[in-house]
mmCIF file of C-alpha atoms in Angstrom:
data_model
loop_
_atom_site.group_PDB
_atom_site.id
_atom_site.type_symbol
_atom_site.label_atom_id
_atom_site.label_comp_id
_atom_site.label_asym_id
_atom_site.label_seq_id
_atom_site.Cartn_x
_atom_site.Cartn_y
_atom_site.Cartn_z
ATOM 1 C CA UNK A 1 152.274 -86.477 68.084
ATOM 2 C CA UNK A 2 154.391 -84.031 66.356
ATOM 3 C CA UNK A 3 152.432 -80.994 68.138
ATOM 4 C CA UNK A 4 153.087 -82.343 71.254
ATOM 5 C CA UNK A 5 157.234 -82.505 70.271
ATOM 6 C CA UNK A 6 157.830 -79.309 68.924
ATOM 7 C CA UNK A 7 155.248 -77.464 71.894
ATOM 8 C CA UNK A 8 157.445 -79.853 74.887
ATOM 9 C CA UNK A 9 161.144 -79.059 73.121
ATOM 10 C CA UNK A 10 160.765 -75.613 72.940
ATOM 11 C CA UNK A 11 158.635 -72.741 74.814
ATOM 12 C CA UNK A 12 156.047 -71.663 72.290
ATOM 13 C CA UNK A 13 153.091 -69.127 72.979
ATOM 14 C CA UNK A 14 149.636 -69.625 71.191
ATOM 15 C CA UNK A 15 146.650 -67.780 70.049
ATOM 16 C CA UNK A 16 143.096 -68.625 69.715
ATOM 17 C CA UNK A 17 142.048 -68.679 66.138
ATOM 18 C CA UNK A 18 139.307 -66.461 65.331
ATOM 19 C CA UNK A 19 139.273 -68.047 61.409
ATOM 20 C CA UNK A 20 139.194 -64.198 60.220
ATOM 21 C CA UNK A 21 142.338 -63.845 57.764
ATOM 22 C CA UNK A 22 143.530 -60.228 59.124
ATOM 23 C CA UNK A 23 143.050 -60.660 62.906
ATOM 24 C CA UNK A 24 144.628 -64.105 62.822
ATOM 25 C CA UNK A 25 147.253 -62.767 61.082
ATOM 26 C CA UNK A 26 147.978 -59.818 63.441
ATOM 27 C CA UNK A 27 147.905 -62.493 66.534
ATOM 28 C CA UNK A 28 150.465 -64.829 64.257
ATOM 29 C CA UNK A 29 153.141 -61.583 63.729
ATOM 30 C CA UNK A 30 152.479 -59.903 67.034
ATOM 31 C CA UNK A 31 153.383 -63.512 69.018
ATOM 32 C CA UNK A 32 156.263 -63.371 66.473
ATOM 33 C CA UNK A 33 157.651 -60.095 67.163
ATOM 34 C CA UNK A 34 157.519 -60.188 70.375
ATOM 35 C CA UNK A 35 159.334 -63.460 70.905
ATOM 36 C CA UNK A 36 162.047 -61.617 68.677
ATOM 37 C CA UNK A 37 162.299 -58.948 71.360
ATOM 38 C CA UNK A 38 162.576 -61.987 74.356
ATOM 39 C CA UNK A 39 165.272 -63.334 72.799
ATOM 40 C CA UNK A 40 167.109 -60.677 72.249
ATOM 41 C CA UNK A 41 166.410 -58.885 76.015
ATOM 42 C CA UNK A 42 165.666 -62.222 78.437
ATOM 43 C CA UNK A 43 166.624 -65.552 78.675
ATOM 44 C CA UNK A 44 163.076 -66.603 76.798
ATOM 45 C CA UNK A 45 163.803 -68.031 73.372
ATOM 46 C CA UNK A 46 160.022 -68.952 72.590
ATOM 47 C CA UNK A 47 159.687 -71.289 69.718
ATOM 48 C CA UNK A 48 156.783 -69.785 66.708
ATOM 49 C CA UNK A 49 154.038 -69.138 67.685
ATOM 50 C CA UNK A 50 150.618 -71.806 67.218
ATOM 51 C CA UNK A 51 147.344 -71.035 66.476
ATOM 52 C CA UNK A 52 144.726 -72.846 68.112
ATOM 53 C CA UNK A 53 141.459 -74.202 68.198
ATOM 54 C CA UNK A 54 140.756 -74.624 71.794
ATOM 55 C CA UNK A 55 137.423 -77.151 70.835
ATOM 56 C CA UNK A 56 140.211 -79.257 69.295
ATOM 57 C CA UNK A 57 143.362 -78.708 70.139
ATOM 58 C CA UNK A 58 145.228 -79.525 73.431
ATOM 59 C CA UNK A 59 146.232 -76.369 75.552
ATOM 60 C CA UNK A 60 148.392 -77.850 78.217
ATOM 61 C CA UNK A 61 151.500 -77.735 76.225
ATOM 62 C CA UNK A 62 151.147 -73.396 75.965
ATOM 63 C CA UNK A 63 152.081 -71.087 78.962
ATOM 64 C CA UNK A 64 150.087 -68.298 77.764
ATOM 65 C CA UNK A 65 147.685 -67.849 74.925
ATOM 66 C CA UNK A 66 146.489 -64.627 73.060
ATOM 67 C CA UNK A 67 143.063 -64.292 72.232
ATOM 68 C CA UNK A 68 141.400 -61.709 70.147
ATOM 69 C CA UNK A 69 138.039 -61.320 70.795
ATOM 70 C CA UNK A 70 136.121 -61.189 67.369
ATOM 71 C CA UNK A 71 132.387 -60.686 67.273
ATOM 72 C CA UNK A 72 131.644 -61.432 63.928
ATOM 73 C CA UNK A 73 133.374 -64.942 64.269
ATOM 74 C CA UNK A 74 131.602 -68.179 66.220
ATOM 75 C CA UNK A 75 130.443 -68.129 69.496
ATOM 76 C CA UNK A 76 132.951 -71.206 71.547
ATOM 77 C CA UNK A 77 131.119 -74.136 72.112
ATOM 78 C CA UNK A 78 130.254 -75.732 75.243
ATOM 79 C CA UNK A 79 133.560 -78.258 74.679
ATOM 80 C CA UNK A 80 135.453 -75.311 74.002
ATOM 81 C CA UNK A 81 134.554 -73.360 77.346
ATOM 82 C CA UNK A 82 135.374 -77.145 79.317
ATOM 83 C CA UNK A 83 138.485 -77.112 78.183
ATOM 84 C CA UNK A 84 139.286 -73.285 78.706
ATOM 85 C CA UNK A 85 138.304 -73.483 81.663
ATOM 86 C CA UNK A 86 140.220 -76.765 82.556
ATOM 87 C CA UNK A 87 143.805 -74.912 81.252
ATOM 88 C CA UNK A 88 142.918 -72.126 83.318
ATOM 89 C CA UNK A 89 142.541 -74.035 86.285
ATOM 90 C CA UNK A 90 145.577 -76.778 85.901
ATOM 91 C CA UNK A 91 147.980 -73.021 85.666
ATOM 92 C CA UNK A 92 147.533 -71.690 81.940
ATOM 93 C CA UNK A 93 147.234 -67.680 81.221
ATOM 94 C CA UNK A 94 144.890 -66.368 78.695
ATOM 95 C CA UNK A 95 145.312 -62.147 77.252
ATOM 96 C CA UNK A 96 141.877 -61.617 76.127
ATOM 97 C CA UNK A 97 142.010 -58.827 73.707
ATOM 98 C CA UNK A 98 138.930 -56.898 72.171
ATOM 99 C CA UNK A 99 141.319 -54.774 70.612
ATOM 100 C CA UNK A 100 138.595 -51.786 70.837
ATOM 101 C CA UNK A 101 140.288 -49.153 72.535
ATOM 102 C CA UNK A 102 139.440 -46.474 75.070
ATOM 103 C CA UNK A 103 136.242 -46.798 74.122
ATOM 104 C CA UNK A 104 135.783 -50.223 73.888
ATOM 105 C CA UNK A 105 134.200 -51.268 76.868
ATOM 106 C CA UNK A 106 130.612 -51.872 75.650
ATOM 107 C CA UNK A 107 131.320 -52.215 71.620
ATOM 108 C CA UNK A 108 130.345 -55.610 70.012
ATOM 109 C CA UNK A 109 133.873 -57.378 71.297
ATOM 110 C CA UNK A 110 133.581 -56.302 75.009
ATOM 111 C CA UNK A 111 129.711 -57.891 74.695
ATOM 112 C CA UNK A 112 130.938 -61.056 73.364
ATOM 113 C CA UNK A 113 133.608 -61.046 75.868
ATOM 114 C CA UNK A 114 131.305 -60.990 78.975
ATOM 115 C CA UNK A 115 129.475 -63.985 77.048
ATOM 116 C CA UNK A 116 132.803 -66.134 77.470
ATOM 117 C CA UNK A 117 133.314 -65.068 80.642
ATOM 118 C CA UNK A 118 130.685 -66.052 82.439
ATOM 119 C CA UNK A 119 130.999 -69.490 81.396
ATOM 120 C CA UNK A 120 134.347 -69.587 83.561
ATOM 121 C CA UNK A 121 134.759 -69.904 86.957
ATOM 122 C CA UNK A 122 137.015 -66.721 88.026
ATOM 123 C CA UNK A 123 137.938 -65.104 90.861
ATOM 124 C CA UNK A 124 136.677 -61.252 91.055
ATOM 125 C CA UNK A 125 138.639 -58.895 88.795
ATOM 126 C CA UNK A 126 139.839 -55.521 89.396
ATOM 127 C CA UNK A 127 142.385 -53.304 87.338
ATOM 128 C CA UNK A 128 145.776 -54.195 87.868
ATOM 129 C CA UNK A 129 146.546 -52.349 90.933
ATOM 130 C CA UNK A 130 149.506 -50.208 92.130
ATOM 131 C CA UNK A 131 152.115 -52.592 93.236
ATOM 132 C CA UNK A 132 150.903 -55.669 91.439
ATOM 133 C CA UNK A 133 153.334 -58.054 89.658
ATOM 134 C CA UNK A 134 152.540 -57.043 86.270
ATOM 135 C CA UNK A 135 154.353 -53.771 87.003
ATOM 136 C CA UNK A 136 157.496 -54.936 87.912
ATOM 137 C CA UNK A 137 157.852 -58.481 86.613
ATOM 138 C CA UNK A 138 160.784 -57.340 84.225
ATOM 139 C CA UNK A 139 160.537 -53.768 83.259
ATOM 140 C CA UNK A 140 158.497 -51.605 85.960
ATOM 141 C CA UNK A 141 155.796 -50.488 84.434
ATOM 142 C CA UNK A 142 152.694 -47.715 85.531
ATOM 143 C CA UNK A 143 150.593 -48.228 82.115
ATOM 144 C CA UNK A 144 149.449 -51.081 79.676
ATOM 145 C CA UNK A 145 148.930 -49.825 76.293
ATOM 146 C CA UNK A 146 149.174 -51.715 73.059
ATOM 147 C CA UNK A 147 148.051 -50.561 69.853
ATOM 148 C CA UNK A 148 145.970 -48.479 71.485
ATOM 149 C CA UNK A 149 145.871 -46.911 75.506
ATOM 150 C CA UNK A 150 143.936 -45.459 77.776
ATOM 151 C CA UNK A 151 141.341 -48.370 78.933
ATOM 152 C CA UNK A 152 141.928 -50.121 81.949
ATOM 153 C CA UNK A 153 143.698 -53.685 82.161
ATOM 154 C CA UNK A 154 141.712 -56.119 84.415
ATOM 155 C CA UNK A 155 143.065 -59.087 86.245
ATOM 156 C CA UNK A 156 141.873 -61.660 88.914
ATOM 157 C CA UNK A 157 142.287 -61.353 92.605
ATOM 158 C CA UNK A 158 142.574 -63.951 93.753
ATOM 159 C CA UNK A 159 144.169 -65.964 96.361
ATOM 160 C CA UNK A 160 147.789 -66.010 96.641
ATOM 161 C CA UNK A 161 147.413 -69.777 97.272
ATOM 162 C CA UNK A 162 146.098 -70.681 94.133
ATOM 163 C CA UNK A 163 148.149 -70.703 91.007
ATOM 164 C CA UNK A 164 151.092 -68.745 92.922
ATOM 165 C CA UNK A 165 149.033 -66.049 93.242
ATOM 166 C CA UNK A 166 148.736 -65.740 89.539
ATOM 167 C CA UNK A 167 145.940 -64.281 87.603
ATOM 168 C CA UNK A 168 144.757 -66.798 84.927
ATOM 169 C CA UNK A 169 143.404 -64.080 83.010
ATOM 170 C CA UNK A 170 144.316 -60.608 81.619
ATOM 171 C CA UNK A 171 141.768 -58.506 80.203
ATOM 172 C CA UNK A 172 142.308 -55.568 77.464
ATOM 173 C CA UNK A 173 141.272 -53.957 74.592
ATOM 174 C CA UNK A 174 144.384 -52.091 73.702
ATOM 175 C CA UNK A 175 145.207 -54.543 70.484
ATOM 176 C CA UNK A 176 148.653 -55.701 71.879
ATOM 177 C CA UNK A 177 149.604 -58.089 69.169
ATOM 178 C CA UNK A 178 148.985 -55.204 66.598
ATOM 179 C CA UNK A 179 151.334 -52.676 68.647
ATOM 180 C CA UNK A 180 154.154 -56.173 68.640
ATOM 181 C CA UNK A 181 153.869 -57.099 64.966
ATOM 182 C CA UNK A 182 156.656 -56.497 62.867
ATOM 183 C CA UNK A 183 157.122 -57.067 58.956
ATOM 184 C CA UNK A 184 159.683 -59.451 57.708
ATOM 185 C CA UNK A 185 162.685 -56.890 57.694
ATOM 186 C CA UNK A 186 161.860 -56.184 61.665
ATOM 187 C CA UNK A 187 159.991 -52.785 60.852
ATOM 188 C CA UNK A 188 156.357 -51.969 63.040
ATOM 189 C CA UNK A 189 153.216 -52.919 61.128
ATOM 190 C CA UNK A 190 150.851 -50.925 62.362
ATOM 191 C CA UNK A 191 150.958 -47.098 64.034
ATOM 192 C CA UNK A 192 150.537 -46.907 68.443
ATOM 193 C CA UNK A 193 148.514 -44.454 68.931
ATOM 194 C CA UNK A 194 148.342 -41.713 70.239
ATOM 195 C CA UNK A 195 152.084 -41.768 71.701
ATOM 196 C CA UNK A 196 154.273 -43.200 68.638
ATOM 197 C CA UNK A 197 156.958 -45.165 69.177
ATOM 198 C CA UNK A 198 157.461 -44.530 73.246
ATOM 199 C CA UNK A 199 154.170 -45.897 73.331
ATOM 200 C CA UNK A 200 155.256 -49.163 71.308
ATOM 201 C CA UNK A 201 158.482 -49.651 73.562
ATOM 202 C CA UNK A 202 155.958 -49.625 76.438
ATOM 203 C CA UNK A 203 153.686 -51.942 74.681
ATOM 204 C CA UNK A 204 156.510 -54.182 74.245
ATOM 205 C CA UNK A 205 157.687 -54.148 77.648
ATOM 206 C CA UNK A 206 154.627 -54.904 78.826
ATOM 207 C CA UNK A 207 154.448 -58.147 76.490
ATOM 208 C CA UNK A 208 157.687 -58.747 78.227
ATOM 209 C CA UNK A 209 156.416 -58.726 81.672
ATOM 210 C CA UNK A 210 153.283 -60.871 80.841
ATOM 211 C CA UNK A 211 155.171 -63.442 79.835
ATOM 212 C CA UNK A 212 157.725 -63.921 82.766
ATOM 213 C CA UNK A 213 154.409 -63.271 85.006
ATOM 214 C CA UNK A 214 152.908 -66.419 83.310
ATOM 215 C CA UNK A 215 156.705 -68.369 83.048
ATOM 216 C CA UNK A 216 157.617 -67.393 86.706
ATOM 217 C CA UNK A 217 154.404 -66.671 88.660
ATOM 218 C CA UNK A 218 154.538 -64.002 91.755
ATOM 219 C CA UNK A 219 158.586 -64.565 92.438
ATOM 220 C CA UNK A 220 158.974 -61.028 92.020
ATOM 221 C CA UNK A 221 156.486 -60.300 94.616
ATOM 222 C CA UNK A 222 158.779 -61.870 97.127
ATOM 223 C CA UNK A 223 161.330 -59.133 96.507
ATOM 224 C CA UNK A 224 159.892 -56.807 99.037
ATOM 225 C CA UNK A 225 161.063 -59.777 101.754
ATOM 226 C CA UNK A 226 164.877 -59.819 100.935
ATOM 227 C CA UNK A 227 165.978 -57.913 103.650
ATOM 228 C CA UNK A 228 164.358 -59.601 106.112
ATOM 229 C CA UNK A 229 165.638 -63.233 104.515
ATOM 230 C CA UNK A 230 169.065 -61.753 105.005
ATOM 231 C CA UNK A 231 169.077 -60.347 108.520
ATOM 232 C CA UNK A 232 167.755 -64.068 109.461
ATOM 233 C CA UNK A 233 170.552 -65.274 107.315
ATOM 234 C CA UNK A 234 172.940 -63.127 109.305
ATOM 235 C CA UNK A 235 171.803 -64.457 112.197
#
């Protein structure tokens, strides 16, 4: 169908509707602004973004999907959590974003969070650790923030067998899309805070590196081998 064309043609990034106007919104411009900055730093030229319903809609065709976590909205039903947790496992990413803050790790979102959660199968999770490919998959990186900084970022670890050692999860509540959004005339919507605009650039670079750690997988984990591939190749 005509989903199916323009998702296969093109590289295009989704987020899980919430059906709440504003946060919707933010997911739609922050996906959108931060495709603008792919194309014009990497080799990514991401189509629009696509909202979806993951009870409906098919997932397969989306490398990495956004989703706010919004209490107030519906809980996903059990056909919804099947097929989240079938993307996950076939190679899909999901951000999972209660957009709380520092504080945020036992407000309403983070509760409805643990709900979804422990309807999928996942490896343990841990902060991202020193070293891990989310710090140097494009930009090296030592924090996460978004909108908002100073929480931890959680991802699986898992085995480096599965899924190319990929984590099919990120977990936040920094409220990246908000901290990516940008109007029509390419300004920031909404303030980073506390740091300003370093902290946005950060923010941004960090967008950057999720997405060539869900395009590319661990590949930059294999840097720290180089030397030893070319002394064999000497020899």
């Amino acid at each position: 169908d005509n989903a199916a064309i323009l998702a296969t043609l093109t590289t295009r990034f989704a987020y899980v509707a919430t059906g709440i106007a504003e946060i919707d919104d933010v997911s739609r411009t922050g996906l959108s602004g931060l495709g603008a900055v792919l194309t014009r730093r990497t080799a990514v030229d991401p189509g629009p973004p696509v909202e979806v319903d993951p009870e409906h809609d098919e997932l397969a065709f989306y490398p990495l999907i956004y989703w706010p976590i919004a209490p107030q909205g519906p809980r996903p039903s059990f056909t919804a959590m099947q097929r989240i947790g079938t993307y996950l496992k076939n190679g899909g990413t999901i951000v999972f974003d209660t957009r709380e803050g520092e504080g945020g790790g036992s407000g309403p979102a983070a509760l409805r969070l643990r709900e979804i959660l422990r309807q999928l199968n996942l490896a343990p999770l841990a902060p991202i650790p020193d070293g891990h490919v989310l710090t140097k998959a494009f930009y090296l990186l030592s924090e996460f923030p978004g909108r908002w900084t100073g929480a931890p970022v959680w991802v699986e670890l898992g085995d480096d067998r599965v899924n190319d050692g990929v984590s099919s999860v990120v977990i936040g509540s920094h409220d990246w899309a908000a901290a990516w959004a940008l109007d029509q005339n390419g300004r920031p919507m909404y303030a980073a805070v506390p740091g300003g605009e370093a902290q946005r650039e950060t923010a941004i670079r960090f967008g950057v590196n999720l997405v060539m750690y869900a395009l590319a997988g661990n590949y930059k984990a294999d840097q720290v081998h180089v030397e030893a591939i070319l002394e064999r190749l000497r020899r």
